[in-house]
Coordinates of C-alpha atoms in Angstrom, one line a residue:
G1 CA 0.0 0.0 0.1
A2 CA 3.1 2.3 0.0
K3 CA 2.0 4.2 -3.2
A4 CA 1.9 7.7 -2.0
N5 CA 5.4 8.3 -3.4
N6 CA 4.7 6.6 -6.8
I7 CA 3.9 9.9 -8.6
A8 CA 6.2 12.9 -9.1
Q9 CA 5.7 16.4 -10.8
A10 CA 8.1 18.2 -12.8
G11 CA 9.2 21.5 -11.5
N12 CA 8.3 23.5 -14.6
S13 CA 5.2 23.5 -17.1
T14 CA 5.5 22.4 -20.7
Q15 CA 3.7 24.5 -23.4
I16 CA 1.8 22.4 -25.8
G17 CA 0.8 23.8 -29.2
L18 CA -1.2 22.5 -32.1
S19 CA 0.9 20.8 -34.9
P20 CA 0.9 22.5 -38.3
V21 CA -1.6 21.4 -40.9
A22 CA -2.3 22.1 -44.5
D23 CA -4.8 24.5 -45.7
L24 CA -6.1 23.9 -49.2
A25 CA -7.7 26.8 -51.1
A26 CA -9.4 26.8 -54.6
G27 CA -9.1 29.7 -56.9
S28 CA -9.0 31.2 -60.5
V29 CA -11.8 29.0 -61.8
A30 CA -12.2 29.5 -65.5
G31 CA -13.9 27.8 -68.5
P32 CA -15.1 28.6 -72.1
S33 CA -17.8 31.2 -72.7
T34 CA -20.3 28.8 -74.4
G35 CA -21.0 25.1 -74.3
G36 CA -23.6 22.5 -75.4
V37 CA -25.4 19.9 -73.3
G38 CA -23.7 16.5 -73.8
Q39 CA -20.6 18.2 -75.1
Q40 CA -17.2 18.4 -73.5
I41 CA -15.6 21.6 -72.0
T42 CA -12.2 22.2 -70.3
V43 CA -12.1 23.7 -66.9
S44 CA -9.1 25.2 -65.3
W45 CA -8.4 26.2 -61.7
I46 CA -5.6 26.7 -59.1
D47 CA -5.3 24.7 -55.8
S48 CA -3.2 26.6 -53.3
N49 CA -1.9 25.4 -50.0
V50 CA -2.0 28.4 -47.5
G51 CA -1.3 26.2 -44.5
Q52 CA 1.9 25.7 -42.5
T53 CA 2.7 22.2 -43.8
G54 CA 2.7 20.4 -47.0
A55 CA -0.6 18.8 -48.4
T56 CA -0.2 15.1 -49.4
G57 CA -2.4 13.6 -52.1
P58 CA -4.6 12.2 -53.2
W59 CA -7.5 14.5 -52.8
V60 CA -10.6 15.0 -54.9
D61 CA -11.7 18.3 -56.2
Q62 CA -15.5 18.3 -57.0
L63 CA -16.7 20.6 -59.9
Y64 CA -20.2 22.1 -60.5
I65 CA -22.2 24.4 -62.6
S66 CA -24.7 26.8 -60.9
P67 CA -27.1 29.4 -62.3
D68 CA -26.3 31.8 -59.3
G69 CA -22.8 30.6 -58.3
K70 CA -24.2 28.9 -55.2
L71 CA -23.7 25.2 -54.3
T72 CA -27.3 24.8 -53.2
D73 CA -28.5 25.3 -56.7
A74 CA -25.8 23.6 -58.4
T75 CA -25.5 20.5 -60.7
A76 CA -22.4 18.1 -60.5
L77 CA -20.0 18.5 -63.4
G78 CA -17.5 15.9 -62.5
S79 CA -14.6 15.1 -60.1
F80 CA -10.9 15.4 -60.4
T81 CA -8.4 13.4 -58.3
F82 CA -5.0 14.9 -57.8
S83 CA -2.4 12.5 -56.6
G84 CA 0.6 14.8 -56.1
N85 CA 1.6 17.0 -53.3
I86 CA 1.6 20.9 -52.6
A87 CA 4.2 22.3 -50.3
A88 CA 3.2 25.0 -47.8
N89 CA 2.5 28.3 -49.4
G90 CA 2.7 26.5 -52.8
Q91 CA 0.2 26.0 -55.6
Q92 CA -0.8 23.7 -58.4
N93 CA -2.5 24.7 -61.8
Q94 CA -5.3 22.2 -62.4
N95 CA -7.5 21.5 -65.4
D96 CA -10.0 18.7 -66.5
T97 CA -12.2 18.1 -69.4
L98 CA -15.8 17.2 -68.6
T99 CA -19.2 16.7 -70.2
L100 CA -21.9 19.2 -69.6
P101 CA -24.9 17.8 -67.9
T102 CA -28.5 18.1 -69.0
V103 CA -29.5 21.5 -67.7
A104 CA -31.9 24.2 -68.9
D105 CA -30.4 26.7 -71.4
G106 CA -29.0 29.8 -69.6
S107 CA -25.8 31.3 -68.1
Y108 CA -23.9 29.3 -65.4
Y109 CA -21.1 29.7 -63.1
L110 CA -18.4 27.2 -62.6
I111 CA -17.7 26.1 -59.1
V112 CA -14.7 24.1 -57.7
V113 CA -14.7 22.5 -54.2
T114 CA -11.1 21.3 -53.4
N115 CA -10.5 18.4 -50.9
S116 CA -14.3 17.6 -51.2
T117 CA -14.0 14.3 -49.4
A118 CA -11.8 15.9 -46.6
S119 CA -9.0 13.3 -47.2
V120 CA -6.4 16.0 -46.3
Y121 CA -6.7 17.1 -42.7
E122 CA -7.2 20.9 -42.5
R123 CA -8.4 21.2 -38.9
G124 CA -11.7 22.9 -40.0
A125 CA -10.1 25.6 -42.3
T126 CA -12.5 24.7 -45.1
A127 CA -14.0 28.2 -45.8
N128 CA -11.6 28.7 -48.6
N129 CA -12.1 25.3 -50.3
T130 CA -14.7 26.6 -52.6
A131 CA -14.1 29.1 -55.6
V132 CA -16.6 30.4 -58.2
S133 CA -15.7 31.6 -61.6
T134 CA -16.0 35.4 -62.3
A135 CA -17.4 34.8 -65.8
T136 CA -20.4 32.6 -66.8
I137 CA -20.7 30.0 -69.5
Q138 CA -23.7 30.1 -71.7
V139 CA -25.2 26.7 -72.0
G140 CA -27.4 25.6 -74.9
H141 CA -28.5 22.4 -76.5
P142 CA -28.8 20.9 -80.0
D143 CA -32.3 19.6 -81.2
L144 CA -32.1 17.8 -84.5
V145 CA -35.5 17.7 -86.4
V146 CA -36.3 15.6 -89.6
D147 CA -38.1 17.7 -92.0
T148 CA -38.8 15.7 -95.0
V149 CA -38.3 12.0 -96.2
S150 CA -38.7 10.8 -99.8
V151 CA -38.6 7.2 -101.1
P152 CA -39.7 5.5 -104.3
S153 CA -43.4 4.9 -104.6
S154 CA -43.0 1.2 -105.2
T155 CA -40.2 -1.5 -104.9
Q156 CA -39.7 -5.2 -104.2
S157 CA -38.0 -7.2 -101.5
G158 CA -34.3 -7.5 -102.1
A159 CA -34.0 -4.4 -104.3
T160 CA -31.8 -1.5 -103.5
I161 CA -33.6 1.8 -102.9
T162 CA -32.5 5.4 -102.4
V163 CA -33.8 7.3 -99.5
N164 CA -33.6 11.1 -99.2
W165 CA -34.1 13.2 -96.2
S166 CA -33.6 16.6 -94.8
G167 CA -33.5 18.2 -91.3
H168 CA -32.3 21.0 -89.3
N169 CA -31.0 22.0 -85.8
A170 CA -33.8 23.5 -84.0
G171 CA -32.0 23.9 -80.8
T172 CA -29.9 26.7 -79.3
F173 CA -26.4 25.2 -79.8
A174 CA -24.5 23.5 -82.5
T175 CA -24.4 19.7 -82.7
G176 CA -20.5 19.4 -82.3
A177 CA -18.6 16.5 -83.6
G178 CA -21.5 14.7 -85.5
W179 CA -24.1 12.0 -85.1
T180 CA -25.7 9.0 -86.8
D181 CA -29.0 8.8 -88.7
D182 CA -30.9 5.4 -88.7
V183 CA -33.2 4.5 -91.5
Y184 CA -35.9 2.1 -90.6
L185 CA -38.7 0.3 -92.7
T186 CA -42.0 0.3 -90.8
T187 CA -45.7 -0.4 -91.8
N188 CA -47.1 2.5 -89.6
G189 CA -44.7 5.3 -89.6
T190 CA -43.5 4.5 -86.1
V191 CA -40.3 2.8 -85.0
T192 CA -41.2 -0.3 -82.9
G193 CA -39.5 -3.6 -82.0
S194 CA -40.7 -5.1 -85.3
S195 CA -39.2 -2.3 -87.6
V196 CA -36.5 -3.2 -89.8
L197 CA -33.1 -1.2 -89.8
L198 CA -32.3 -0.5 -93.5
G199 CA -29.1 1.3 -92.8
T200 CA -27.2 3.9 -91.0
L201 CA -25.6 7.1 -92.1
A202 CA -22.7 8.8 -90.0
V203 CA -22.8 12.6 -90.2
W204 CA -19.7 14.4 -89.4
A205 CA -20.7 18.0 -89.9
S206 CA -21.8 20.4 -87.2
V207 CA -25.0 22.1 -87.8

């Protein structure tokens, strides 16, 4: 039971401080002035480490488009994984090519949220993780419409026929790289499971 002398105390106190941590910040978000739904755009931004020690990857930057620059009204554009490191007070230029999601026509801001999954410990210093582009991107969409179709008035099975058709883009943005037109044979003017595919035509023009 002689335990009263088992504990001793130092004659002076020790000052304990918090260890330095990284502090990632996003900035300088930029993209094209126009884009079409379903088409690719390239977005650039800068990841900075304003903390007191290095930031070690990987971490995920999440990208959005938003009509008002706010995350509450944003639509996900894609994610970018950075596997490198950024020293304290250093920065890294980033860019990624992503496909514009289906949204209504209009002007949108680009938003980047760095370290979006909190894989880099920042001790709560996340207010600077989100950056919004100063300029907007005008988003539109193509809308292909078939105007006319002409075929021979009669033919027979096994024969080769010529089908002519015309159309236009009734949308608000160009079609981009191209598309494929399918030609079907049907008895009622509607494509169903019993319709016969006669051929396809790849169109490489942009309208």
